[in-house]
Coordinates of C-alpha atoms in Angstrom, one line a residue:
M1 CA 28.7 19.9 19.8
Q2 CA 31.3 20.9 22.0
P3 CA 34.0 23.9 20.4
F4 CA 37.0 22.4 19.6
R5 CA 40.5 24.1 20.4
P6 CA 41.2 26.6 17.5
E7 CA 43.7 24.4 16.0
V8 CA 41.4 21.7 15.5
S9 CA 38.7 23.9 14.3
A10 CA 41.1 25.3 11.6
R11 CA 42.1 22.0 10.6
L12 CA 38.6 20.5 10.6
A13 CA 38.0 23.4 8.2
Q14 CA 40.2 21.8 5.5
L15 CA 39.3 18.4 6.1
A16 CA 35.6 18.3 6.4
P17 CA 34.5 20.5 3.1
P18 CA 35.6 17.4 0.8
L19 CA 32.9 15.4 2.3
L20 CA 30.1 17.4 0.8
S21 CA 30.7 16.1 -2.6
Q22 CA 30.7 12.7 -1.1
L23 CA 27.3 12.9 0.5
D24 CA 25.3 10.8 -2.1
E25 CA 28.1 8.0 -2.1
M26 CA 28.4 8.2 1.9
T27 CA 24.3 8.0 1.8
S28 CA 24.5 4.8 -0.7
R29 CA 27.0 3.0 1.6
M30 CA 25.0 3.6 4.7
I31 CA 21.6 2.5 3.1
S32 CA 23.3 -0.4 1.6
I33 CA 24.5 -1.6 5.0
L34 CA 20.8 -1.3 6.5
E35 CA 19.1 -3.0 3.7
R36 CA 21.6 -5.9 4.5
T37 CA 21.5 -5.7 8.0
E38 CA 18.0 -4.5 9.0
G39 CA 15.0 -6.4 7.6
A40 CA 12.6 -3.6 8.9
Y41 CA 13.8 -1.5 6.1
T42 CA 14.2 -4.0 3.5
E43 CA 10.3 -4.6 4.0
Q44 CA 9.2 -1.0 3.2
G45 CA 7.9 0.1 0.0
P46 CA 10.0 2.6 -2.4
V47 CA 8.7 5.6 -1.0
V48 CA 9.9 4.9 2.5
R49 CA 13.2 3.8 1.2
A50 CA 13.5 7.0 -1.1
E51 CA 12.5 9.1 2.3
L52 CA 14.9 7.2 3.9
F53 CA 17.8 8.0 1.6
E54 CA 16.9 11.6 1.6
S55 CA 16.5 12.2 5.6
S56 CA 19.8 10.1 5.8
R57 CA 21.5 12.4 3.2
A58 CA 20.3 15.5 5.2
N59 CA 21.7 14.3 8.6
L60 CA 24.8 13.2 6.9
E61 CA 25.1 16.9 5.6
R62 CA 24.1 18.6 9.0
A63 CA 27.0 16.6 10.4
V64 CA 29.8 17.6 7.9
R65 CA 28.6 21.5 7.9
T66 CA 28.6 21.2 12.0
L67 CA 32.3 19.7 11.6
M68 CA 33.3 22.9 9.1
G69 CA 31.7 25.2 12.1
D70 CA 28.8 26.2 9.6
S71 CA 26.3 25.4 12.1
D72 CA 25.8 28.2 14.8
D73 CA 22.2 27.1 16.5
G74 CA 23.8 24.7 19.2
G75 CA 23.2 21.8 17.5
R76 CA 19.0 22.8 17.7
A77 CA 18.3 22.0 14.0
A78 CA 19.6 18.5 14.0
L79 CA 18.2 17.7 17.3
A80 CA 14.8 18.6 15.8
A81 CA 15.5 16.3 13.0
A82 CA 16.4 13.8 15.1
R83 CA 12.8 14.1 16.7
E84 CA 11.2 14.2 13.3
V85 CA 12.6 11.0 12.2
G86 CA 11.5 9.4 15.6
S87 CA 8.1 10.2 15.1
R88 CA 8.0 9.5 11.3
R89 CA 9.7 6.2 12.0
A90 CA 7.1 5.1 14.8
I91 CA 4.2 6.1 12.6
Q92 CA 5.6 3.6 9.9
G93 CA 6.1 0.9 12.3
V94 CA 9.9 0.7 12.2
P95 CA 11.4 -0.8 15.3
L96 CA 13.0 1.9 17.8
E97 CA 16.3 -0.6 17.9
T98 CA 16.4 -0.2 14.0
V99 CA 15.8 3.4 13.7
L100 CA 18.5 4.0 16.7
R101 CA 21.3 1.7 14.9
A102 CA 20.8 3.6 11.7
Y103 CA 21.3 6.9 13.3
R104 CA 24.4 5.6 14.6
L105 CA 25.4 4.0 11.5
G106 CA 25.4 7.8 10.1
G107 CA 27.5 8.7 12.7
Q108 CA 30.0 6.1 11.8
V109 CA 29.9 6.7 8.1
T110 CA 30.6 10.5 8.8
W111 CA 33.7 9.4 11.0
E112 CA 35.0 6.7 8.6
A113 CA 34.9 9.3 5.5
L114 CA 36.7 12.3 7.6
R115 CA 39.4 9.8 8.9
A116 CA 39.7 8.7 4.9
T117 CA 40.4 12.1 4.3
A118 CA 43.0 13.1 7.0
R119 CA 44.6 9.5 6.0
A120 CA 44.7 10.7 2.4
A121 CA 46.3 14.3 3.4
E122 CA 49.0 12.4 5.3
A123 CA 49.4 15.8 7.4
P124 CA 51.4 15.5 10.8
G125 CA 49.1 16.1 14.0
D126 CA 45.8 14.4 12.1
S127 CA 45.6 11.7 14.5
D128 CA 45.7 13.8 17.6
V129 CA 42.8 16.2 15.6
L130 CA 40.5 12.8 14.9
L131 CA 40.9 11.7 18.5
E132 CA 39.3 14.7 19.6
V133 CA 36.7 15.0 17.1
A134 CA 35.9 11.4 17.5
G135 CA 34.6 11.9 21.1
S136 CA 32.8 15.0 20.4
V137 CA 30.9 13.1 17.3
W138 CA 30.0 10.3 19.4
H139 CA 28.8 12.4 22.0
V140 CA 26.6 14.5 19.8
N141 CA 25.4 11.2 18.1
D142 CA 24.3 10.1 21.5
V143 CA 22.4 13.2 22.4
Q144 CA 20.6 13.2 19.2
C145 CA 19.6 9.3 19.6
A146 CA 18.1 10.1 22.8
A147 CA 16.1 13.0 21.3
L148 CA 14.8 10.4 18.5
A149 CA 14.1 7.9 21.0
E150 CA 12.1 10.2 23.2
A151 CA 10.1 11.3 20.0
Y152 CA 9.5 7.7 19.1
R153 CA 8.0 6.4 22.4
T154 CA 6.2 9.7 22.7
E155 CA 4.6 9.1 19.3
E156 CA 4.3 5.2 19.8
R157 CA 2.1 6.2 23.1
R158 CA 0.0 8.5 21.3
L159 CA -1.0 5.9 18.6
A160 CA -1.3 3.2 21.3
G161 CA -3.7 5.4 23.0
I162 CA -5.8 5.1 20.0
D163 CA -7.9 2.3 20.5
D164 CA -10.4 0.1 18.5
Q165 CA -13.7 2.0 19.5
A166 CA -12.0 5.2 18.5
R167 CA -10.5 4.0 15.0
Q168 CA -14.4 2.6 14.6
Q169 CA -15.7 6.1 15.4
V170 CA -13.5 7.9 12.7
L171 CA -14.0 5.2 10.0
D172 CA -18.0 5.4 10.7
G173 CA -17.7 9.2 10.0
L174 CA -15.6 8.8 6.8
L175 CA -18.1 6.2 5.6
G176 CA -21.0 8.1 6.7
G177 CA -20.4 11.0 5.0
R178 CA -18.3 13.3 7.4
G179 CA -15.4 13.7 4.9
G180 CA -16.7 16.7 4.0
D181 CA -16.4 18.6 6.8
P182 CA -12.8 19.8 7.8
V183 CA -12.7 20.0 11.1
F184 CA -13.7 16.5 11.4
V185 CA -11.0 15.5 8.8
R186 CA -8.1 17.1 10.4
T187 CA -9.0 15.9 13.7
A188 CA -9.2 12.2 12.4
S189 CA -6.1 12.7 10.2
E190 CA -4.0 13.9 13.1
L191 CA -5.8 11.1 15.7
L192 CA -4.6 8.3 13.0
A193 CA -1.4 9.8 11.6
L194 CA -3.1 9.4 8.3
P195 CA -3.4 11.8 5.5
L196 CA -6.7 12.3 4.4
D197 CA -6.1 15.1 1.7
G198 CA -4.9 12.8 -0.9
R199 CA -5.5 9.6 -2.7
L200 CA -7.4 7.2 -0.9
V201 CA -8.7 3.6 -1.8
C202 CA -11.6 1.6 0.2
A203 CA -11.5 -2.0 0.9
V204 CA -14.5 -4.5 1.8
A205 CA -13.6 -7.7 2.9
P206 CA -17.0 -9.7 4.0
P207 CA -16.4 -12.2 6.7
D208 CA -15.3 -16.0 6.4
E209 CA -17.7 -18.6 7.2
S210 CA -17.2 -18.5 10.9
G211 CA -18.0 -14.8 10.9
G212 CA -14.2 -13.8 11.2
P213 CA -12.1 -11.7 9.2
N214 CA -10.9 -12.8 6.0
L215 CA -7.8 -10.3 6.1
A216 CA -5.7 -10.8 8.9
D217 CA -4.4 -7.5 10.5
P218 CA -4.4 -5.7 7.4
G219 CA -3.2 -2.2 8.7
A220 CA -0.1 -3.8 10.0
R221 CA 0.9 -5.7 7.1
L222 CA 0.1 -2.6 4.9
L223 CA 2.0 -0.4 7.3
K224 CA 5.3 -2.8 6.7
R225 CA 5.3 -1.9 3.0
G226 CA 5.0 2.0 4.3
V227 CA 1.4 2.4 3.6
R228 CA -1.0 3.7 6.4
S229 CA -4.4 2.8 6.6
V230 CA -7.4 2.6 9.1
W231 CA -9.7 -0.7 9.3
G232 CA -12.6 -1.9 11.2
W233 CA -16.5 -3.3 10.3
R234 CA -19.3 -2.0 8.9
S235 CA -22.6 -3.7 7.5
G236 CA -20.8 -6.9 8.8
A237 CA -17.6 -6.7 6.8
Q238 CA -14.2 -5.4 7.1
V239 CA -13.6 -1.9 5.8
G240 CA -10.4 -0.4 5.2
V241 CA -9.5 3.4 4.0
V242 CA -6.0 3.2 2.6
A243 CA -3.9 6.3 2.0
L244 CA -2.0 5.7 -1.3
G245 CA 0.4 8.7 -1.3
T246 CA 2.4 8.4 -4.6
R247 CA 1.8 4.5 -5.0
Q248 CA 0.1 2.7 -7.6
V249 CA -3.2 1.1 -6.4
G250 CA -2.1 -2.2 -8.1
D251 CA 0.5 -2.3 -5.6
V252 CA -2.0 -2.4 -2.7
L253 CA -4.2 -5.1 -4.6
T254 CA -1.0 -7.4 -4.6
W255 CA -0.2 -7.0 -1.0
L256 CA -4.1 -7.4 -0.2
T257 CA -3.9 -10.5 -2.6
E258 CA -1.2 -12.0 -0.7
F259 CA -3.3 -12.8 2.6
A260 CA -6.6 -12.3 1.6
G261 CA -8.6 -15.0 2.6
G262 CA -11.6 -14.5 0.9
P263 CA -13.1 -12.2 -1.6
V264 CA -12.3 -8.3 -1.4
G265 CA -13.7 -5.3 -3.5
V266 CA -11.6 -2.4 -3.6
S267 CA -12.9 1.1 -4.8
A268 CA -11.5 3.3 -7.5
V269 CA -8.8 5.8 -6.7
V270 CA -10.6 9.2 -5.0
D271 CA -9.1 12.5 -4.3
G272 CA -9.6 13.3 -0.5
A273 CA -11.8 12.4 2.3
S274 CA -14.9 13.8 1.1
A275 CA -15.5 11.0 -1.6
V276 CA -14.4 8.1 0.9
A277 CA -18.3 7.6 1.6
S278 CA -18.6 6.7 -2.4
A279 CA -15.7 4.7 -2.3
W280 CA -17.0 2.6 0.2
R281 CA -20.0 1.8 -1.5
L282 CA -18.3 0.8 -4.8
A283 CA -15.9 -1.5 -2.8
D284 CA -18.7 -3.3 -1.1
T285 CA -20.6 -3.6 -4.4
A286 CA -17.5 -5.0 -5.8
A287 CA -16.9 -7.4 -3.0
R288 CA -20.8 -8.7 -3.3
T289 CA -20.3 -9.6 -7.0
L290 CA -17.3 -12.5 -6.0
P291 CA -18.5 -15.6 -4.6
A292 CA -17.8 -16.4 -1.0
G293 CA -15.2 -18.5 0.3
R294 CA -13.2 -17.6 -2.6
A295 CA -9.7 -15.9 -2.2
R296 CA -10.2 -13.0 -4.9
V297 CA -9.5 -9.3 -4.9
V298 CA -11.0 -6.8 -7.4
T299 CA -11.5 -3.5 -8.2
I300 CA -15.0 -2.0 -9.1
D301 CA -13.5 -1.3 -12.4
D302 CA -13.2 -5.2 -13.2
R303 CA -16.6 -5.9 -12.3
L304 CA -18.6 -3.0 -13.7
P305 CA -21.2 -5.6 -15.7
E306 CA -21.5 -7.7 -12.5
A307 CA -22.0 -4.6 -10.2
L308 CA -24.7 -3.2 -12.7
L309 CA -26.6 -6.8 -12.2
S310 CA -26.0 -7.3 -8.5
S311 CA -27.6 -3.6 -8.0
S312 CA -31.3 -4.8 -9.3
P313 CA -31.9 -8.5 -8.0
E314 CA -35.5 -8.2 -9.7
I315 CA -34.5 -7.4 -13.1
T316 CA -31.3 -9.5 -12.8
R317 CA -33.5 -12.8 -12.3
R318 CA -35.9 -11.5 -15.2
L319 CA -32.7 -11.1 -17.1
V320 CA -31.9 -14.7 -16.8
E321 CA -35.5 -16.0 -17.3
Q322 CA -35.7 -14.4 -20.6
S323 CA -32.0 -14.9 -22.2
L324 CA -31.5 -18.7 -20.9
G325 CA -35.0 -19.6 -20.6
R326 CA -35.7 -23.4 -20.2
L327 CA -31.8 -24.2 -20.9
L328 CA -31.1 -23.8 -16.9
D329 CA -34.1 -26.4 -16.7
L330 CA -32.6 -29.0 -18.9
P331 CA -31.0 -32.4 -17.3
A332 CA -27.7 -31.3 -15.6
D333 CA -25.4 -33.0 -18.1
E334 CA -27.0 -31.3 -21.0
R335 CA -27.4 -28.0 -19.2
D336 CA -23.9 -27.6 -18.5
V337 CA -22.4 -28.9 -22.1
L338 CA -24.7 -26.4 -23.5
L339 CA -23.5 -23.8 -21.2
D340 CA -20.0 -24.3 -21.6
T341 CA -20.5 -24.1 -25.4
L342 CA -22.4 -20.8 -25.3
T343 CA -19.7 -19.4 -23.0
A344 CA -16.9 -20.4 -25.2
V345 CA -18.8 -19.5 -28.3
L346 CA -19.7 -15.8 -26.9
A347 CA -15.7 -15.6 -26.0
A348 CA -14.8 -16.3 -29.5
D349 CA -16.9 -13.5 -30.8
G350 CA -19.6 -16.0 -31.9
S351 CA -16.9 -18.1 -33.9
P352 CA -17.8 -21.7 -34.0
T353 CA -14.2 -22.7 -35.1
R354 CA -12.4 -20.9 -32.5
A355 CA -14.9 -22.1 -29.6
A356 CA -14.3 -25.7 -31.2
D357 CA -10.6 -25.3 -30.1
Q358 CA -11.3 -23.9 -27.0
L359 CA -13.7 -26.9 -26.2
Y360 CA -11.3 -29.4 -27.8
C361 CA -14.4 -30.8 -29.9
H362 CA -15.3 -30.8 -33.9
R363 CA -16.4 -27.4 -35.3
N364 CA -19.9 -29.4 -36.4
T365 CA -20.4 -30.3 -32.7
V366 CA -20.7 -26.8 -31.6
M367 CA -22.7 -25.9 -34.6
H368 CA -25.3 -29.0 -33.5
R369 CA -24.9 -27.4 -29.7
L370 CA -25.7 -24.0 -30.8
R371 CA -28.9 -25.2 -32.8
R372 CA -29.8 -26.6 -29.6
I373 CA -29.2 -23.4 -27.6
E374 CA -31.2 -21.7 -30.4
Q375 CA -34.1 -24.0 -30.0
V376 CA -34.5 -23.9 -26.2
T377 CA -34.0 -20.1 -25.8
G378 CA -35.7 -19.2 -29.0
R379 CA -32.8 -16.5 -29.9
S380 CA -30.3 -16.5 -32.3
V381 CA -26.6 -16.3 -32.3
A382 CA -26.6 -14.3 -35.2
D383 CA -28.0 -11.3 -33.2
P384 CA -26.1 -9.0 -31.4
R385 CA -28.8 -8.2 -28.8
S386 CA -29.3 -12.0 -28.1
R387 CA -25.3 -12.3 -28.0
L388 CA -25.3 -9.4 -25.4
L389 CA -28.4 -10.8 -23.3
W390 CA -26.6 -14.3 -23.2
Q391 CA -23.6 -12.7 -21.9
L392 CA -25.1 -10.7 -18.8
A393 CA -27.4 -13.7 -17.9
L394 CA -24.0 -16.0 -18.0
L395 CA -22.4 -13.6 -15.8
A396 CA -25.7 -13.3 -13.5
A397 CA -26.0 -17.0 -13.4
D398 CA -22.2 -17.2 -12.1
H399 CA -21.2 -19.3 -15.2
R400 CA -17.7 -17.9 -15.6
R401 CA -14.5 -19.2 -16.4

C-alpha cells in the first residue's frame, strides 16, 4: 500500500484499531453475502466453508493492520496469501470469477467498517481521510486480485495438463501396491494435488449394461463438495481413491448414492497410501456382492457375510446344496412361499408368531410351512447350526429382503 500523508496515517492509527475487535463480525457478514450470492461456495462442504472463514478473516486482519501501519513488508505477505488462495481455490474447483468477487468483497467490507467507525467519531476532516484511503485500498485490492488470478490460472493449467493416462498410471501404481514407496507417493500427491498421507477410502463401481461408467463424473461431483479424488478403471470397473480429510465416510457414501447408476462398493477407511491396494480389494469384493443393475452403495463392513461367501464359489455352492437341498427344486410357487417363510422366521429369531405378523398369515400356517421346510431340507429350526447354515445359504442364493 502506498504511504499516506503523515496526518492521514496518524488518523488511521486511531480509526483502524477498533476494527480488530470486529473481525469475526466482518468475516461473518462477508461469508453470509457470499453464501447468498455465490452458488459455488454453497456447494462446498463444511470443511471448505470453515477454511473459507479462516482465510477470509486472516485477509481482513492483514488489511486492517496495514491501515494501522503495522505492516512493514511492502505488502509481500498479503500478495503471497492471495497467490496461495488462488492456487487452493483452483484445486477446489471454485470458479475464478467467484474467487475474485470474494476477494473484492473483502476490500468492500474493510472499507465499510472503517467508514462506519469514522462516522461514529464525527471528527472534522475524516471525509478527506476516507477519500484518500479509499483509492489506496482499491488499488491494493486490484494488485492482490491480479496475483490471485495469476496463481489460479497457473494451477489450473497444471491440473489440466494431467491427462487421463497420467491419472490412470498413478491409480495403477496405488492399486498395484506402490503406496509404500515414499517417492512415488510424494510425486503422485503433488501431481494430482491429492493428499495421500491421511484418511482414504477406495470405491469400485462395475460398469452398466452397455459397459459404460455407472458413476457419472464422480471426481468433479465430489470436488464440488470440497473432496478430492482420483478415478480411473481397473479390471473392467471404475475405481476411485477418495481423500476424506476430516470428513466422515458417511458423507461420501451419501453423495455417491445420489449419482450412482448401479452397484458401488466402498472400502473401510484406511490410513495412508500404503493401504490403498488392500482397500481396493475390499471395495471390489463389496461391489461384487451386489446384484448387477441395482443402484446401491455399500461398504465392505455392510457386506461381510456376503463377502465371505463370494470369496469361495465352490464352497458357497456346496453350502446352498447342503442347507437348502431339495427346497430349491420344488415348483416355483411352493419354493418361493417356503423361502419367504424361512427368511421371515430367521429374521424373527425363530419365532413363528413374529414371522406370521410379518407374512400377514396365521401362526399355524407358519408352523405348517416350517414342518414342510424341515421335511425337505432334513434340518430342524430348533438347531442353531441349521439356522446359521440356512441364513448363509439364503444370502448366497440372493433371497434377501
